[in-house]
Tab-separated table of C-alpha atoms in Angstrom:
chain	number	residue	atom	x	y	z
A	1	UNK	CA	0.000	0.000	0.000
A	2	UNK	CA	1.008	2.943	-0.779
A	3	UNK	CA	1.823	6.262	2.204
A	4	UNK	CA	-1.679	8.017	0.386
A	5	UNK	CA	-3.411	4.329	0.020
A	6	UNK	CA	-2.478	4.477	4.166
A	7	UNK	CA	-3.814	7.704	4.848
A	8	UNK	CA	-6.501	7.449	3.180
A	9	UNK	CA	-7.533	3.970	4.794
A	10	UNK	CA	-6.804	5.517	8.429
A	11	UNK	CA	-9.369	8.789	7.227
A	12	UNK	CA	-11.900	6.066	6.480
A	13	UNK	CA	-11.598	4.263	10.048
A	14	UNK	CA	-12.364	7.292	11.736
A	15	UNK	CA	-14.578	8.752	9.744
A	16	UNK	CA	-16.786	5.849	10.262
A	17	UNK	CA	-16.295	5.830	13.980
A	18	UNK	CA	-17.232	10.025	14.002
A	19	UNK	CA	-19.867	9.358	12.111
A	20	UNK	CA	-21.429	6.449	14.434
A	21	UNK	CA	-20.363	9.393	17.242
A	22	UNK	CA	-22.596	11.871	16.342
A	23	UNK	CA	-25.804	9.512	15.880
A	24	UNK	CA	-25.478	8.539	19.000
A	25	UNK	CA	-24.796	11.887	20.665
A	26	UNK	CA	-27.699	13.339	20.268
A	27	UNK	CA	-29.867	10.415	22.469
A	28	UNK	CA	-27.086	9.569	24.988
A	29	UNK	CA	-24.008	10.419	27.177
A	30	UNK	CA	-21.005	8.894	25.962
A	31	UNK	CA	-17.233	8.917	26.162
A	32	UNK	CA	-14.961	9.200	23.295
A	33	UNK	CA	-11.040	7.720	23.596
A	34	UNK	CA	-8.549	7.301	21.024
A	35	UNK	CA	-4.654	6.179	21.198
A	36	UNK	CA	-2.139	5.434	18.416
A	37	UNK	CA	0.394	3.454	19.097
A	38	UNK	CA	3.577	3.491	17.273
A	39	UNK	CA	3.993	-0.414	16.292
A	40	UNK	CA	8.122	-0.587	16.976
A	41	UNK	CA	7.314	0.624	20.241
A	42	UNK	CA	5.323	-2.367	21.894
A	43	UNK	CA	7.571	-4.426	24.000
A	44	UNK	CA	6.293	-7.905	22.069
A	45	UNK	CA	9.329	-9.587	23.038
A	46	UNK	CA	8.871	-9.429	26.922
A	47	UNK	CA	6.345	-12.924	28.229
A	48	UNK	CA	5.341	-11.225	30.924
A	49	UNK	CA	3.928	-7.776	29.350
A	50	UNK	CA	1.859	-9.818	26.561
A	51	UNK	CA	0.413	-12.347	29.469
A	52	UNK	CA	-0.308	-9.316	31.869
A	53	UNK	CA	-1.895	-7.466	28.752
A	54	UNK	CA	-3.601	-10.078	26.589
A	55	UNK	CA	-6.022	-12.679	26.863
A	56	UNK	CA	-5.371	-16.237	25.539
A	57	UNK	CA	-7.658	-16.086	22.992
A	58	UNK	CA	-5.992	-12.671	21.818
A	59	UNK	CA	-2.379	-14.066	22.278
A	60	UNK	CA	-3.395	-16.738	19.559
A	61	UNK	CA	-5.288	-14.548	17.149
A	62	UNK	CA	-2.924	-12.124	17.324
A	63	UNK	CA	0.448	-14.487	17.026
A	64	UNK	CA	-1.593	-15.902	13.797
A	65	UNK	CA	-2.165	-12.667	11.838
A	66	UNK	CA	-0.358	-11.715	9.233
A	67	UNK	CA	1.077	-8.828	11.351
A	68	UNK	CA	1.326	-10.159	14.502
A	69	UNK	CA	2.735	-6.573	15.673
A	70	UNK	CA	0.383	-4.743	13.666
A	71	UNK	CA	-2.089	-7.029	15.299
A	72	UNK	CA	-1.343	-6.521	19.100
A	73	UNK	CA	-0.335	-3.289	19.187
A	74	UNK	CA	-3.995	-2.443	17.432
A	75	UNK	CA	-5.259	-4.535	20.224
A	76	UNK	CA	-2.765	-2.311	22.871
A	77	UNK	CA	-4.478	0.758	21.421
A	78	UNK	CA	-8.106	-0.061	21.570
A	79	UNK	CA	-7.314	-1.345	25.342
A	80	UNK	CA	-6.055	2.191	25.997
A	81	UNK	CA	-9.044	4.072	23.849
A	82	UNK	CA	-11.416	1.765	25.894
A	83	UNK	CA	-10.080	3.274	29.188
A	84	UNK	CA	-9.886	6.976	27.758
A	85	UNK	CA	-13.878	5.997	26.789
A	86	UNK	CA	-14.913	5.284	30.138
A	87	UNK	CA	-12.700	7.965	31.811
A	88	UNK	CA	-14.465	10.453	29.630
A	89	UNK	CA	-17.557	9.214	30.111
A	90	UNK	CA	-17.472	10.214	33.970
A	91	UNK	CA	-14.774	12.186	34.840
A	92	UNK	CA	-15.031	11.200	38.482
A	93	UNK	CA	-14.674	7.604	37.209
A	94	UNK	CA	-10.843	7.845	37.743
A	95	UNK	CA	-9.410	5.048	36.545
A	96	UNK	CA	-10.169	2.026	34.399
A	97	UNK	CA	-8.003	-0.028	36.700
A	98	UNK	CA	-7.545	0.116	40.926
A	99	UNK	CA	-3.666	1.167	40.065
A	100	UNK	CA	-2.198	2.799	37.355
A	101	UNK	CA	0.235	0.376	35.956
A	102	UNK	CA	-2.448	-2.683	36.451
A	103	UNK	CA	-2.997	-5.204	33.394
A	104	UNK	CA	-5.190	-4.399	30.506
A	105	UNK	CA	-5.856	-8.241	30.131
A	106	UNK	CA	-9.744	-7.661	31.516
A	107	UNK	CA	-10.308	-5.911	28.449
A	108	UNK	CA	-10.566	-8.296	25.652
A	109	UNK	CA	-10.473	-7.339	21.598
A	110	UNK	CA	-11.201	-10.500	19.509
A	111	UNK	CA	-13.318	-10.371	15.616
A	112	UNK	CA	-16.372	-11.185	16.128
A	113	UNK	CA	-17.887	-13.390	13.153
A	114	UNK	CA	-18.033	-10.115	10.815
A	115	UNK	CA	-14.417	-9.783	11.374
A	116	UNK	CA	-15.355	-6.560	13.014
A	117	UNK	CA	-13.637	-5.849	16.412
A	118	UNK	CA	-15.575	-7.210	19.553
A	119	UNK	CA	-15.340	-5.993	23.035
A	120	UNK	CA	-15.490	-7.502	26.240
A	121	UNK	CA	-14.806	-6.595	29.665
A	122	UNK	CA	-14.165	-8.690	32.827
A	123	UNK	CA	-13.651	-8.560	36.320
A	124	UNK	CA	-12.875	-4.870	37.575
A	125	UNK	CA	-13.560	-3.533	33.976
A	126	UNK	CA	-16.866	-4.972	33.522
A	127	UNK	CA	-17.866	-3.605	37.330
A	128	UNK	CA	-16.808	0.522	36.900
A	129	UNK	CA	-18.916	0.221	33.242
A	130	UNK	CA	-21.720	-1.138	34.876
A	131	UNK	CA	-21.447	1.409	37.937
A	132	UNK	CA	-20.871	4.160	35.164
A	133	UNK	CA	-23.944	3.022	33.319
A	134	UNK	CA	-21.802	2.601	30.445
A	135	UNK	CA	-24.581	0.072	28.612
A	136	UNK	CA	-22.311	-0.515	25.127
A	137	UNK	CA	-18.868	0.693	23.711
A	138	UNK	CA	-17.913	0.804	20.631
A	139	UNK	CA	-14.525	0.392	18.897
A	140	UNK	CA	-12.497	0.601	15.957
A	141	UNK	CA	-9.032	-0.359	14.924
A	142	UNK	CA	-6.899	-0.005	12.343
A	143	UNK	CA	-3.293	-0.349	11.520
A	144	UNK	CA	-1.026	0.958	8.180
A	145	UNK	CA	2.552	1.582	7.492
A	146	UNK	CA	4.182	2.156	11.096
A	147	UNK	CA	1.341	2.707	13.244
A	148	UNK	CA	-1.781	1.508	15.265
A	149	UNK	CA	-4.655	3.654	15.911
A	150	UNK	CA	-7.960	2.672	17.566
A	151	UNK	CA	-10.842	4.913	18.934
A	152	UNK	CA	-13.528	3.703	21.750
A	153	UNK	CA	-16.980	5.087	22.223
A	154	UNK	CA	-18.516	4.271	25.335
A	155	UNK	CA	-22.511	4.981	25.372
A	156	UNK	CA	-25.263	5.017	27.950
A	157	UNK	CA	-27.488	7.038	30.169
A	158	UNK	CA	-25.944	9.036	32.819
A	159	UNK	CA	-29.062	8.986	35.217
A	160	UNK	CA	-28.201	5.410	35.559
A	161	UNK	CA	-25.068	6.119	36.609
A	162	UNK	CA	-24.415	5.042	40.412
A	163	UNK	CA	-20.550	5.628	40.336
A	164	UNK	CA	-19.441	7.598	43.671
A	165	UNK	CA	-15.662	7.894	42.978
């Protein structure tokens, strides 16, 4: 692919993801996070940051891609997007973990049977989105040339919201 053919597929990712943004902004409260993660950067070779980080079922999608890198550091930066989301969402929410530093690995990023991304939360994760009365997010990844860029959308009603950080 060509550095245009790139830039041009990275416009259409978010442009999709803006687009589903503003349909739902007008019924809801939401939080919007993005990260881009340069693909050199993610520390693939240390065991213990890829089993703190990733689920099993994410190791072995991600280890089969054609880019593995590509792969898990698209994953990285939808985990990070997805905590931005919910941050935003509630800014007394804090933090997506208890500690800053704490393992992304109960946020899981697998293809659903569209191919498109599918997220799941667990443990911790899944308890502040219930609490924020976070009722769906929404993700998309991409990854061209160098770099991995995903953006979260986190939607739901804030009257539900019982969070008391």
């Amino acid at each position: 692919m060509s550095e245009q053919e790139l830039l041009e597929d990275f416009k259409e990712s978010l442009g999709r993801a803006c687009l589903e943004f503003v349909e739902l902004a007008a019924s809801n409260t939401f939080g919007l996070g993005i990260d881009i993660q340069l693909i050199s950067e993610l520390n693939l070779e240390s065991s213990t940051f890829i089993e703190r980080n990733f689920t099993l079922a994410e190791i072995e999608y991600c280890r089969n891609a054609q880019s593995p890198a590509a792969s898990f550091s698209a994953r990285w930066a939808a985990k990070e997007a997805v905590a931005k989301a919910m941050c935003n969402f509630n800014l007394k929410a804090g933090r997506l973990s208890k500690d800053m530093g704490d393992p992304m690995i109960e946020v899981e990023i697998l293809p659903a049977s569209t191919k498109a991304p599918e997220l799941r939360l667990y443990g911790y994760a899944e308890e502040t989105a219930k609490r924020l009365g976070i009722s769906e997010i929404k993700i998309s990844l991409t990854h061209s040339g160098i770099y991995a860029a995903a953006v979260a959308l986190a939607v739901g009603s804030a009257e539900f919201c019982s969070a008391e950080f």
